[in-house]
């Protein structure tokens, strides 16, 4: 007989499982409309790959995974996509989540399913990729993507969790009773992917029928079915590993580092359906129990509205609230219009008679009962104080994140303190601070990278300018050397002036070669432009020649050449007329001066008159002087007679 081990703490609450485990699993009716939430794992929400109005088949991919921890989503039935919008979501926050609303057509028309028949020949990596496409996640409540748990092989021990320790929940119990062979098929696939040496199936001893069924099915595969003592929370992964193998997984260490991996029975059942039948995860077993008349386990499609699902169990009229999960680890549903998710293993209806109101919380008396009940050996009362005072760093130092939120501490607390609520609050605050810190680090890294890029561009530009200056200096030095060579190579006896001219021409040529770009710019025109101007001038000259020839043929004189002064004909004519009018006035003034005895104005030295004109002027002045002398003589002769 296999030895068993025990874990610290634990409690023994009333089971209340018989209400729902007494009847077989039945299929839930197909609802006319399903709300399939895109967040079906602990990672990011999936990204829709369909549009409103699309007709989809059952099992068709409607949203692809977004990130490593995300999970793909498939159509639970055939129908038409009627909306992609936020819908009520099964979460304690009550915040809506983006969901795909599918109107079923009632045909249940499957896609072409493609199972992995040759899985024994496939590698673990191929099986992991296949399961990721099928959207398989852990159905024990954590909804961790299953393919990520298959990444380590070979493995010493594969532990299958059939404990189902929380009160009221019996979906795994009924699954093991009725579908043990299918579960073992899924275990075989999982074992092959992990290359596990042995398989241990742990089931609490309060489920004898399930143990018997699993033993019968597992015998053909060589799996070991082990009945473990009923004790809450033996269904925790670390606790069940401790019971079956005696290995205590320490804080911050994965179980695979100790050669052990743990899967829930419902999860391996889903793995078997995916690999052997090509069916993605589109349904699950749900326990309907509590204050109801027809407690049962039903197989429901993902996305089925919870109120329609709950109606199958006929809730009592005095129901107060509905919890998703068990009474210790579940949470109150804020809206029953939400669709069923892959994490929904139980709907527990509470009533005042079945669940009396919890007494008001009292002050902690540090009795230590919570520490005695903790299965992880934490100090819950200290964590409570750290969370209440928002001393989150201290809470982390005391291994807050080792808490599995089983609720055993709250269950035994004589002061009725909701300890788990404080732990959840502290965790959410720490996660939010971590997200803010990561966002700030990302922004800082982007800023630093931008600064580095600017500095790099600046340095590269400076280097380019320095290289260009060095090349210009090298060319300048080469020109001076060429000029010196020209001066040195002057033949003896040559003209020194000619040698100096040759040296200057050599320096100019070298300078032009050293700076070809500015010289090209000084021309202002490139060859193409020069050619265009020359062609335009040629066309203008041709037009002028043609116009002159036309005028000559018509008898008109050719157009005079334009004056060098640039004046037009009218202005030139007015100037000439003004000069003609000024000439008589000037001659009359000179004659008047000559008659008065004043000497005529000397000719300007710079008048520009030629000799003939000067002689004519002098002759005119002599004639005027003779006429004046004759007139004076005549007036003198006339005066004595009078």
Coordinates of C-alpha atoms in Angstrom, one line a residue:
X1 CA 0.0 0.0 0.0
X2 CA 1.3 3.4 -0.9
X3 CA 2.3 5.6 2.0
X4 CA 0.5 8.9 2.4
X5 CA 1.6 12.1 4.0
X6 CA -0.2 15.0 5.6
X7 CA 0.0 18.7 5.2
X8 CA -0.3 21.3 8.0
X9 CA -3.6 22.8 9.1
X10 CA -6.8 22.1 7.3
X11 CA -10.4 21.9 8.4
X12 CA -13.4 19.6 8.2
X13 CA -16.4 21.6 7.2
X14 CA -19.8 19.9 6.4
X15 CA -19.7 18.5 2.9
X16 CA -23.2 18.9 1.5
X17 CA -22.2 17.1 -1.6
X18 CA -24.9 14.5 -1.6
X19 CA -27.5 17.0 -2.8
X20 CA -26.1 17.2 -6.3
X21 CA -24.0 14.1 -6.6
X22 CA -26.9 11.7 -6.4
X23 CA -28.2 12.2 -10.0
X24 CA -26.3 11.7 -13.2
X25 CA -25.0 14.5 -15.4
X26 CA -27.5 15.9 -17.8
X27 CA -27.2 18.2 -20.8
X28 CA -28.4 21.7 -20.3
X29 CA -30.8 22.8 -23.0
X30 CA -29.4 24.9 -25.9
X31 CA -30.2 28.5 -25.1
X32 CA -31.3 30.8 -27.9
X33 CA -28.5 33.2 -27.2
X34 CA -25.0 32.8 -25.7
X35 CA -22.7 35.5 -24.3
X36 CA -19.2 34.2 -24.7
X37 CA -16.7 36.4 -22.8
X38 CA -13.4 36.9 -24.4
X39 CA -11.6 36.7 -21.0
X40 CA -11.5 33.0 -20.4
X41 CA -8.1 32.6 -18.7
X42 CA -5.9 34.4 -16.2
X43 CA -4.2 36.3 -19.0
X44 CA -5.4 38.9 -21.5
X45 CA -8.8 38.7 -23.2
X46 CA -8.8 37.0 -26.5
X47 CA -9.0 39.1 -29.8
X48 CA -12.2 38.5 -31.9
X49 CA -11.6 37.1 -35.3
X50 CA -15.2 37.3 -36.5
X51 CA -17.6 40.2 -37.2
X52 CA -21.2 40.9 -36.4
X53 CA -23.4 39.0 -38.9
X54 CA -20.9 36.2 -39.5
X55 CA -22.4 32.7 -39.5
X56 CA -20.2 30.3 -37.5
X57 CA -20.1 26.6 -37.0
X58 CA -19.9 24.8 -33.7
X59 CA -16.3 24.6 -32.6
X60 CA -15.1 27.3 -34.9
X61 CA -12.5 29.7 -33.6
X62 CA -14.1 33.1 -32.9
X63 CA -11.3 34.8 -30.9
X64 CA -7.6 34.1 -30.9
X65 CA -5.3 34.2 -27.9
X66 CA -3.6 37.5 -27.1
X67 CA -0.4 36.7 -25.3
X68 CA 1.2 33.8 -23.5
X69 CA -1.4 33.5 -20.7
X70 CA -4.4 34.1 -23.0
X71 CA -6.7 31.4 -24.3
X72 CA -8.4 30.9 -27.6
X73 CA -12.3 31.0 -27.7
X74 CA -14.5 28.9 -29.9
X75 CA -18.1 29.0 -30.9
X76 CA -20.1 26.8 -28.5
X77 CA -22.8 26.1 -31.1
X78 CA -23.6 27.0 -34.7
X79 CA -25.4 30.3 -35.4
X80 CA -24.9 34.0 -36.2
X81 CA -22.8 36.5 -34.4
X82 CA -25.2 39.2 -33.3
X83 CA -23.0 41.5 -31.2
X84 CA -19.5 42.0 -30.0
X85 CA -19.9 44.3 -27.0
X86 CA -19.3 44.5 -23.3
X87 CA -21.6 42.2 -21.3
X88 CA -22.1 41.3 -17.6
X89 CA -19.2 39.2 -16.5
X90 CA -18.8 36.6 -13.7
X91 CA -16.3 38.5 -11.6
X92 CA -16.3 39.9 -8.1
X93 CA -15.8 43.4 -9.4
X94 CA -19.0 43.4 -11.4
X95 CA -17.3 45.2 -14.3
X96 CA -18.5 44.2 -17.7
X97 CA -16.2 42.5 -20.2
X98 CA -16.1 42.3 -24.0
X99 CA -18.1 39.3 -25.1
X100 CA -19.3 37.8 -28.4
X101 CA -23.1 37.3 -28.5
X102 CA -24.0 34.2 -30.6
X103 CA -27.6 33.6 -31.7
X104 CA -27.9 29.8 -32.0
X105 CA -29.7 28.3 -35.0
X106 CA -30.5 25.0 -33.2
X107 CA -28.6 22.9 -35.8
X108 CA -25.5 22.2 -33.7
X109 CA -23.6 22.0 -36.9
X110 CA -19.9 21.1 -36.2
X111 CA -16.9 22.3 -38.0
X112 CA -14.7 19.6 -39.7
X113 CA -13.1 18.2 -36.6
X114 CA -9.5 17.2 -36.9
X115 CA -8.3 15.1 -34.0
X116 CA -4.7 14.2 -33.4
X117 CA -4.9 10.5 -34.0
X118 CA -1.2 10.0 -34.1
X119 CA -0.5 11.7 -30.8
X120 CA 1.7 8.8 -29.6
X121 CA 4.1 9.8 -32.4
X122 CA 3.9 13.5 -31.8
X123 CA 6.3 15.4 -29.6
X124 CA 5.4 17.2 -26.5
X125 CA 5.8 20.6 -28.3
X126 CA 3.4 19.5 -31.0
X127 CA 0.8 18.5 -28.4
X128 CA 1.2 21.7 -26.6
X129 CA 0.7 23.8 -29.7
X130 CA -2.4 21.7 -30.5
X131 CA -3.9 22.3 -27.0
X132 CA -3.2 26.0 -27.2
X133 CA -5.2 26.2 -30.4
X134 CA -8.1 24.3 -28.7
X135 CA -8.3 26.8 -25.9
X136 CA -7.7 24.3 -23.1
X137 CA -7.3 25.8 -19.6
X138 CA -7.3 24.4 -16.1
X139 CA -10.9 23.7 -15.1
X140 CA -10.2 23.4 -11.4
X141 CA -10.7 27.1 -11.0
X142 CA -7.4 28.8 -11.8
X143 CA -8.0 28.7 -15.7
X144 CA -4.3 28.6 -16.3
X145 CA -3.5 27.7 -19.9
X146 CA -2.9 23.9 -19.9
X147 CA -0.3 23.9 -22.6
X148 CA 2.0 26.0 -20.5
X149 CA 2.0 23.3 -17.8
X150 CA 3.3 20.7 -20.3
X151 CA 6.5 22.6 -21.0
X152 CA 8.7 20.5 -18.8
X153 CA 9.7 16.9 -19.7
X154 CA 10.6 14.3 -18.7
X155 CA 8.9 14.3 -15.4
X156 CA 9.0 12.0 -12.4
X157 CA 5.4 12.1 -11.3
X158 CA 2.1 13.3 -12.9
X159 CA -0.5 13.9 -10.2
X160 CA -4.2 14.0 -11.2
X161 CA -6.3 16.0 -8.8
X162 CA -9.7 14.3 -8.1
X163 CA -9.9 15.4 -4.5
X164 CA -12.7 18.1 -5.0
X165 CA -12.5 19.0 -1.4
X166 CA -14.7 22.1 -1.2
X167 CA -18.2 21.6 0.2
X168 CA -21.3 21.5 -2.1
X169 CA -19.3 21.0 -5.3
X170 CA -19.6 17.5 -7.0
X171 CA -19.0 18.1 -10.7
X172 CA -15.6 16.2 -10.6
X173 CA -17.2 13.4 -8.6
X174 CA -19.9 12.8 -11.2
X175 CA -17.4 13.2 -14.0
X176 CA -15.2 10.4 -12.6
X177 CA -18.1 8.1 -12.0
X178 CA -19.5 8.5 -15.5
X179 CA -16.6 9.2 -17.7
X180 CA -13.6 7.5 -16.1
X181 CA -12.4 5.9 -19.4
X182 CA -12.4 9.3 -21.2
X183 CA -10.5 10.8 -18.2
X184 CA -7.8 8.1 -18.5
X185 CA -7.5 8.7 -22.2
X186 CA -6.7 12.3 -21.4
X187 CA -4.3 11.3 -18.7
X188 CA -2.5 9.1 -21.2
X189 CA -2.1 12.0 -23.6
X190 CA -0.8 14.2 -20.8
X191 CA 1.6 11.6 -19.6
X192 CA 3.0 11.2 -23.1
X193 CA 3.5 15.0 -23.5
X194 CA 5.3 15.2 -20.1
X195 CA 7.1 11.8 -20.4
X196 CA 6.1 11.2 -16.8
X197 CA 7.4 8.0 -15.2
X198 CA 4.3 7.4 -13.0
X199 CA 0.8 8.7 -12.6
X200 CA -0.9 9.1 -9.3
X201 CA -4.7 9.9 -9.2
X202 CA -5.7 11.4 -5.8
X203 CA -9.3 11.1 -4.8
X204 CA -10.8 11.9 -1.4
X205 CA -12.1 8.9 0.4
X206 CA -15.6 10.4 0.6
X207 CA -16.1 9.5 -3.1
X208 CA -16.0 5.7 -3.1
X209 CA -18.0 5.3 -6.4
X210 CA -15.6 7.6 -8.2
X211 CA -12.6 5.8 -6.8
X212 CA -14.0 2.5 -8.0
X213 CA -14.8 3.8 -11.4
X214 CA -11.3 5.3 -11.8
X215 CA -9.6 2.2 -10.6
X216 CA -11.4 0.1 -13.1
X217 CA -10.5 2.5 -16.0
X218 CA -6.9 3.1 -14.8
X219 CA -6.0 -0.5 -14.6
X220 CA -5.6 -0.8 -18.3
X221 CA -3.2 2.2 -18.4
X222 CA -1.1 1.3 -15.3
X223 CA -2.2 4.4 -13.4
X224 CA -2.4 4.4 -9.6
X225 CA -5.6 5.6 -8.0
X226 CA -5.0 6.7 -4.4
X227 CA -7.8 7.4 -1.8
X228 CA -6.7 10.3 0.3
X229 CA -8.2 11.4 3.6
X230 CA -11.1 13.9 3.4
X231 CA -9.7 17.1 4.6
X232 CA -10.0 20.7 3.3
X233 CA -8.1 21.9 1.3
X234 CA -6.5 18.6 0.1
X235 CA -7.6 19.7 -3.4
X236 CA -4.9 22.3 -3.5
X237 CA -2.1 21.4 -5.9
X238 CA 0.7 21.7 -3.4
X239 CA -1.3 20.0 -0.7
X240 CA -2.2 17.0 -2.9
X241 CA 1.4 16.7 -4.0
X242 CA 2.5 16.7 -0.4
X243 CA -0.1 14.0 0.5
X244 CA 0.8 11.7 -2.4
X245 CA 4.6 12.2 -2.7
X246 CA 5.7 13.7 0.6
X247 CA 7.3 16.6 -1.3
X248 CA 6.8 20.1 0.2
X249 CA 7.0 22.7 -2.6
X250 CA 8.6 25.7 -1.0
X251 CA 7.8 29.4 -1.6
X252 CA 8.7 30.7 -5.1
X253 CA 9.5 27.3 -6.5
X254 CA 7.5 25.4 -9.2
X255 CA 6.5 21.9 -8.6
X256 CA 8.2 20.8 -11.9
X257 CA 11.5 21.7 -10.3
X258 CA 10.8 18.8 -7.9
X259 CA 9.7 16.5 -10.8
X260 CA 6.0 16.8 -10.2
X261 CA 3.1 18.3 -12.2
X262 CA -0.6 18.4 -11.2
X263 CA -3.7 18.5 -13.4
X264 CA -7.4 18.5 -12.5
X265 CA -9.5 15.5 -13.7
X266 CA -11.8 17.8 -15.7
X267 CA -8.8 19.4 -17.4
X268 CA -7.3 16.0 -18.6
X269 CA -10.8 15.0 -19.7
X270 CA -10.9 18.2 -21.9
X271 CA -7.4 17.4 -23.2
X272 CA -8.6 13.9 -24.2
X273 CA -11.6 15.3 -26.0
X274 CA -9.4 17.8 -27.9
X275 CA -6.7 15.4 -29.0
X276 CA -8.8 12.3 -29.6
X277 CA -12.0 13.9 -31.0
X278 CA -10.9 17.3 -32.2
X279 CA -13.2 19.2 -29.9
X280 CA -12.2 22.5 -28.5
X281 CA -13.2 23.5 -25.0
X282 CA -16.7 24.8 -25.5
X283 CA -18.6 23.2 -22.5
X284 CA -18.0 22.0 -19.0
X285 CA -19.8 20.3 -16.1
X286 CA -21.4 22.7 -13.6
X287 CA -22.9 21.9 -10.2
X288 CA -26.2 23.5 -9.4
X289 CA -26.8 23.3 -5.6
X290 CA -27.7 25.1 -2.4
X291 CA -31.1 26.5 -1.8
X292 CA -32.7 24.7 -4.8
X293 CA -35.2 22.0 -5.3
X294 CA -33.4 20.1 -8.1
X295 CA -29.7 20.1 -7.3
X296 CA -27.7 18.5 -10.1
X297 CA -24.7 18.5 -12.3
X298 CA -25.3 19.7 -15.9
X299 CA -23.1 19.9 -18.9
X300 CA -23.5 23.4 -20.2
X301 CA -22.1 25.3 -23.1
X302 CA -19.7 28.2 -22.4
X303 CA -21.6 31.4 -22.7
X304 CA -24.9 30.0 -21.4
X305 CA -26.6 32.8 -19.4
X306 CA -26.3 31.9 -15.7
X307 CA -29.9 32.8 -14.9
X308 CA -31.2 30.3 -17.5
X309 CA -28.7 27.7 -16.1
X310 CA -29.8 28.3 -12.6
X311 CA -33.5 28.0 -13.5
X312 CA -32.8 24.3 -14.2
X313 CA -32.2 23.7 -10.5
X314 CA -35.4 25.5 -9.4
X315 CA -34.0 28.0 -6.8
X316 CA -36.0 28.7 -3.7
X317 CA -38.0 31.8 -3.5
X318 CA -36.1 33.0 -0.5
X319 CA -32.8 32.9 -2.2
X320 CA -30.6 35.8 -1.2
X321 CA -27.6 35.6 -3.5
X322 CA -25.8 33.2 -5.9
X323 CA -22.2 32.3 -5.5
X324 CA -19.9 31.0 -8.3
X325 CA -17.7 28.3 -6.7
X326 CA -17.9 26.9 -3.2
X327 CA -18.9 28.6 0.0
X328 CA -15.2 29.0 1.0
X329 CA -13.4 30.1 -2.2
X330 CA -16.3 31.3 -4.3
X331 CA -17.6 34.9 -4.9
X332 CA -21.0 36.4 -5.1
X333 CA -22.2 37.0 -8.7
X334 CA -23.1 40.6 -9.3
X335 CA -25.3 39.9 -12.3
X336 CA -26.9 36.6 -13.4
X337 CA -27.2 37.8 -17.0
X338 CA -23.5 36.9 -17.4
X339 CA -22.5 34.0 -19.6
X340 CA -20.9 30.8 -18.2
X341 CA -17.1 30.9 -18.3
X342 CA -14.6 28.1 -18.3
X343 CA -13.9 28.8 -14.6
X344 CA -17.5 28.2 -13.5
X345 CA -17.6 24.9 -11.8
X346 CA -20.5 25.6 -9.4
X347 CA -23.5 27.8 -8.9
X348 CA -24.4 27.9 -5.2
X349 CA -27.7 29.5 -4.2
X350 CA -27.7 31.0 -0.7
X351 CA -30.7 31.5 1.4
X352 CA -31.0 32.9 5.0
X353 CA -32.0 29.4 6.2
X354 CA -29.1 27.6 4.6
X355 CA -26.5 30.4 5.1
X356 CA -27.3 32.5 8.1
X357 CA -25.9 36.0 8.0
X358 CA -22.4 36.2 9.3
X359 CA -22.1 38.0 12.6
X360 CA -20.4 41.4 12.7
X361 CA -16.6 41.2 12.8
X362 CA -15.0 41.7 16.1
X363 CA -11.4 42.7 17.0
X364 CA -8.7 40.2 16.6
X365 CA -7.8 38.5 19.8
X366 CA -4.7 36.8 18.4
X367 CA -6.0 33.4 19.5
X368 CA -3.9 31.7 16.7
X369 CA -6.7 29.5 15.4
X370 CA -6.2 30.9 11.9
X371 CA -2.5 30.0 12.0
X372 CA -3.3 26.4 13.1
X373 CA -5.8 26.0 10.2
X374 CA -3.6 27.5 7.5
X375 CA -2.5 24.8 5.1
X376 CA 0.5 26.9 3.9
X377 CA 1.8 27.6 7.5
X378 CA 1.3 31.3 7.2
X379 CA 0.5 33.7 10.0
X380 CA -2.9 35.0 8.9
X381 CA -3.4 37.4 11.8
X382 CA -0.2 39.2 10.9
X383 CA -1.2 39.4 7.3
X384 CA -4.5 40.8 8.3
X385 CA -2.8 43.6 10.2
X386 CA -0.5 44.4 7.4
X387 CA -3.3 44.4 4.8
X388 CA -5.6 46.5 7.1
X389 CA -2.8 49.1 7.6
X390 CA -1.8 49.0 3.9
X391 CA 1.7 47.9 4.8
X392 CA 1.9 45.9 1.6
X393 CA 5.7 45.6 1.6
X394 CA 5.5 43.9 5.0
X395 CA 2.7 41.6 3.8
X396 CA 4.8 40.5 0.9
X397 CA 7.7 39.8 3.2
X398 CA 5.4 37.5 5.1
X399 CA 4.6 35.5 1.9
X400 CA 1.2 37.0 1.2
X401 CA 1.2 35.5 -2.3
X402 CA 1.6 32.0 -0.9
X403 CA -1.9 32.2 0.4
X404 CA -4.2 30.1 -1.8
X405 CA -7.3 31.9 -0.4
X406 CA -8.9 28.6 0.8
X407 CA -10.8 30.4 3.5
X408 CA -9.8 28.0 6.3
X409 CA -8.6 30.9 8.5
X410 CA -11.9 32.8 8.1
X411 CA -13.8 29.6 8.7
X412 CA -12.2 29.1 12.2
X413 CA -11.9 32.8 13.2
X414 CA -13.9 33.3 16.4
X415 CA -14.0 37.1 15.7
X416 CA -15.7 36.4 12.4
X417 CA -13.1 38.5 10.5
X418 CA -13.3 38.1 6.7
X419 CA -9.6 37.5 6.5
X420 CA -9.6 36.3 2.9
X421 CA -11.2 39.6 1.8
X422 CA -8.3 41.5 3.3
X423 CA -5.8 39.3 1.6
X424 CA -7.5 39.8 -1.8
X425 CA -7.6 43.5 -1.2
X426 CA -3.8 43.6 -0.5
X427 CA -3.0 41.4 -3.5
X428 CA -5.0 43.6 -5.8
X429 CA -3.3 46.8 -4.5
X430 CA 0.1 45.2 -5.0
X431 CA -0.7 44.1 -8.5
X432 CA -2.0 47.6 -9.3
X433 CA 1.2 49.1 -8.0
X434 CA 3.2 46.7 -10.0
X435 CA 1.3 47.6 -13.2
X436 CA 1.9 51.3 -12.5
X437 CA 5.6 50.6 -11.9
X438 CA 6.0 48.6 -15.1
X439 CA 4.2 51.3 -17.0
X440 CA 6.6 54.0 -15.6
X441 CA 9.6 51.8 -16.3
X442 CA 8.4 51.4 -19.9
X443 CA 7.9 55.2 -20.3
X444 CA 11.4 55.8 -18.8
X445 CA 13.0 53.3 -21.2
X446 CA 11.3 54.9 -24.1
X447 CA 12.6 58.3 -23.0
X448 CA 16.1 57.1 -22.5
X449 CA 16.1 55.4 -25.9
X450 CA 14.9 58.6 -27.6
X451 CA 17.7 60.6 -25.9
X452 CA 20.2 58.0 -27.0
X453 CA 18.9 58.1 -30.5
X454 CA 19.2 61.9 -30.6
X455 CA 22.7 61.8 -29.3
X456 CA 23.6 59.2 -31.8
X457 CA 22.2 61.3 -34.7
X458 CA 24.1 64.3 -33.5
X459 CA 27.4 62.4 -33.3
X460 CA 26.9 60.9 -36.7
X461 CA 26.2 64.4 -38.2
X462 CA 29.3 65.8 -36.5
X463 CA 31.4 62.9 -37.9
X464 CA 30.1 63.5 -41.4
X465 CA 31.0 67.2 -41.2
X466 CA 34.4 66.4 -39.8
X467 CA 35.0 63.9 -42.6
X468 CA 34.0 66.4 -45.2
X469 CA 36.3 69.1 -43.8
X470 CA 39.2 66.6 -43.7
X471 CA 38.6 65.8 -47.3
X472 CA 38.5 69.5 -48.3
X473 CA 41.7 70.1 -46.4
X474 CA 43.4 67.1 -48.1
X475 CA 42.4 68.5 -51.5
X476 CA 43.7 72.0 -50.5
X477 CA 47.0 70.5 -49.5
X478 CA 47.1 68.6 -52.7
X479 CA 46.5 71.8 -54.7
X480 CA 49.3 73.6 -53.0
X481 CA 51.6 70.7 -53.6
X482 CA 50.7 70.8 -57.3
X483 CA 51.4 74.5 -57.5
X484 CA 54.7 74.0 -55.8
X485 CA 55.5 71.3 -58.2
X486 CA 54.7 73.6 -61.1
X487 CA 57.0 76.2 -59.7
X488 CA 59.7 73.7 -59.0
X489 CA 59.5 72.2 -62.5
X490 CA 60.1 75.5 -64.3
X491 CA 62.9 75.1 -66.6
X492 CA 66.1 77.1 -65.9
X493 CA 66.1 80.3 -67.8
X494 CA 62.3 80.4 -68.2
X495 CA 60.5 83.7 -67.8
X496 CA 59.7 84.2 -64.0
X497 CA 56.4 85.9 -64.9
X498 CA 55.3 83.0 -67.0
X499 CA 56.2 80.6 -64.2
X500 CA 54.2 82.6 -61.7
X501 CA 51.2 82.6 -64.1
X502 CA 51.5 78.8 -64.5
X503 CA 51.6 78.3 -60.8
X504 CA 48.5 80.5 -60.2
X505 CA 46.6 78.6 -62.9
X506 CA 47.6 75.4 -61.3
X507 CA 46.3 76.5 -57.9
X508 CA 43.1 77.8 -59.4
X509 CA 42.5 74.5 -61.2
X510 CA 43.2 72.6 -57.9
X511 CA 40.8 74.9 -56.0
X512 CA 38.1 74.3 -58.6
X513 CA 38.6 70.6 -58.3
X514 CA 38.6 70.8 -54.5
X515 CA 35.3 72.6 -54.4
X516 CA 33.3 71.5 -57.4
X517 CA 29.9 72.0 -55.8
X518 CA 30.2 75.7 -55.1
X519 CA 31.6 76.3 -58.6
X520 CA 28.6 74.5 -60.1
X521 CA 26.3 76.6 -57.9
X522 CA 28.1 79.9 -59.0
X523 CA 27.1 79.1 -62.6
X524 CA 23.6 79.1 -61.3
X525 CA 22.6 76.9 -64.2
X526 CA 23.2 73.4 -65.1
X527 CA 23.7 72.0 -68.6
X528 CA 20.1 71.3 -69.2
X529 CA 19.0 74.8 -68.3
X530 CA 21.7 76.4 -70.4
X531 CA 20.6 74.3 -73.3
X532 CA 17.0 75.4 -72.8
X533 CA 18.0 79.1 -72.7
X534 CA 20.1 78.7 -75.9
X535 CA 17.2 77.1 -77.6
X536 CA 14.8 79.9 -76.5
X537 CA 17.3 82.6 -77.8
X538 CA 17.6 80.8 -81.1
X539 CA 13.8 80.7 -81.5
X540 CA 13.5 84.4 -80.7
X541 CA 16.2 85.3 -83.2
X542 CA 14.5 83.2 -85.9
X543 CA 11.2 85.0 -85.1
X544 CA 12.9 88.5 -85.4
X545 CA 14.6 87.5 -88.7
X546 CA 11.3 86.3 -90.1
X547 CA 9.5 89.6 -89.0
X548 CA 12.3 91.8 -90.7
X549 CA 12.0 89.8 -93.9
X550 CA 8.3 90.2 -93.9
X551 CA 8.6 94.0 -93.5
X552 CA 11.2 94.2 -96.2
X553 CA 8.9 92.3 -98.6
X554 CA 6.0 94.8 -97.8
X555 CA 8.3 97.9 -98.5
X556 CA 8.4 99.1 -94.9
X557 CA 11.8 100.1 -93.5
X558 CA 13.3 97.7 -91.1
X559 CA 13.0 98.5 -87.5
X560 CA 15.9 100.7 -86.2
X561 CA 18.2 99.0 -83.7
X562 CA 17.3 99.8 -80.2
X563 CA 19.2 102.8 -78.7
X564 CA 22.0 101.8 -76.5
X565 CA 20.6 104.1 -73.8
X566 CA 17.6 102.0 -73.6
X567 CA 15.1 104.9 -74.2
X568 CA 12.1 104.4 -76.5
X569 CA 11.6 106.5 -79.7
X570 CA 9.1 109.0 -78.3
X571 CA 11.4 109.9 -75.4
X572 CA 14.3 110.3 -77.7
X573 CA 12.4 112.6 -80.0
X574 CA 11.3 114.8 -77.1
X575 CA 14.9 115.1 -75.9
X576 CA 16.1 116.2 -79.4
X577 CA 13.3 118.7 -79.6
X578 CA 14.2 120.2 -76.3
X579 CA 17.8 120.5 -77.3
X580 CA 16.7 122.3 -80.6
X581 CA 14.7 124.8 -78.6
X582 CA 17.5 125.5 -76.2
X583 CA 20.1 126.2 -79.0
X584 CA 18.5 129.5 -80.3
X585 CA 18.0 130.7 -76.8
X586 CA 21.7 130.2 -76.0
X587 CA 22.8 131.9 -79.2
X588 CA 20.6 134.9 -78.5
X589 CA 22.1 135.2 -75.0
X590 CA 25.6 135.1 -76.4
X591 CA 24.9 137.8 -78.9
X592 CA 23.4 140.0 -76.1
X593 CA 26.5 139.6 -74.0
X594 CA 28.7 140.5 -77.0
X595 CA 26.7 143.6 -77.7
X596 CA 27.1 144.8 -74.1
X597 CA 30.9 144.5 -74.3
X598 CA 31.1 141.4 -72.2
X599 CA 33.5 138.8 -73.4
X600 CA 31.8 135.8 -74.7
X601 CA 31.7 132.8 -72.5
X602 CA 34.7 130.7 -72.9
X603 CA 34.1 127.5 -74.6
X604 CA 33.9 124.7 -72.1
X605 CA 37.0 122.7 -72.0
X606 CA 34.9 119.7 -71.8
X607 CA 32.2 120.8 -74.3
X608 CA 33.1 118.0 -76.6
X609 CA 32.8 120.4 -79.7
X610 CA 34.9 119.6 -82.7
X611 CA 37.2 122.1 -84.4
X612 CA 34.9 123.0 -87.2
X613 CA 32.2 123.9 -84.9
X614 CA 34.6 125.8 -82.7
X615 CA 35.8 127.8 -85.7
X616 CA 32.2 128.5 -86.8
X617 CA 31.5 129.8 -83.3
X618 CA 34.6 132.0 -83.3
X619 CA 33.7 133.3 -86.8
X620 CA 30.2 134.1 -85.6
X621 CA 31.6 135.9 -82.6
X622 CA 34.0 137.9 -84.9
X623 CA 31.2 139.0 -87.1
X624 CA 29.1 140.0 -84.2
X625 CA 32.0 142.1 -82.8
X626 CA 32.5 143.8 -86.2
X627 CA 28.8 144.6 -86.4
X628 CA 28.8 146.0 -82.9
X629 CA 31.9 148.2 -83.8
X630 CA 30.2 149.4 -86.9
X631 CA 27.2 150.4 -85.0
X632 CA 29.1 152.2 -82.4
X633 CA 31.0 154.2 -85.1
X634 CA 27.7 155.2 -86.8
X635 CA 26.2 156.4 -83.5
X636 CA 29.4 158.5 -82.9
X637 CA 29.3 160.1 -86.3
X638 CA 25.7 161.1 -85.8
X639 CA 26.0 162.9 -82.4
X640 CA 27.8 166.3 -83.5
X641 CA 25.1 167.1 -86.2
X642 CA 22.4 166.7 -83.6

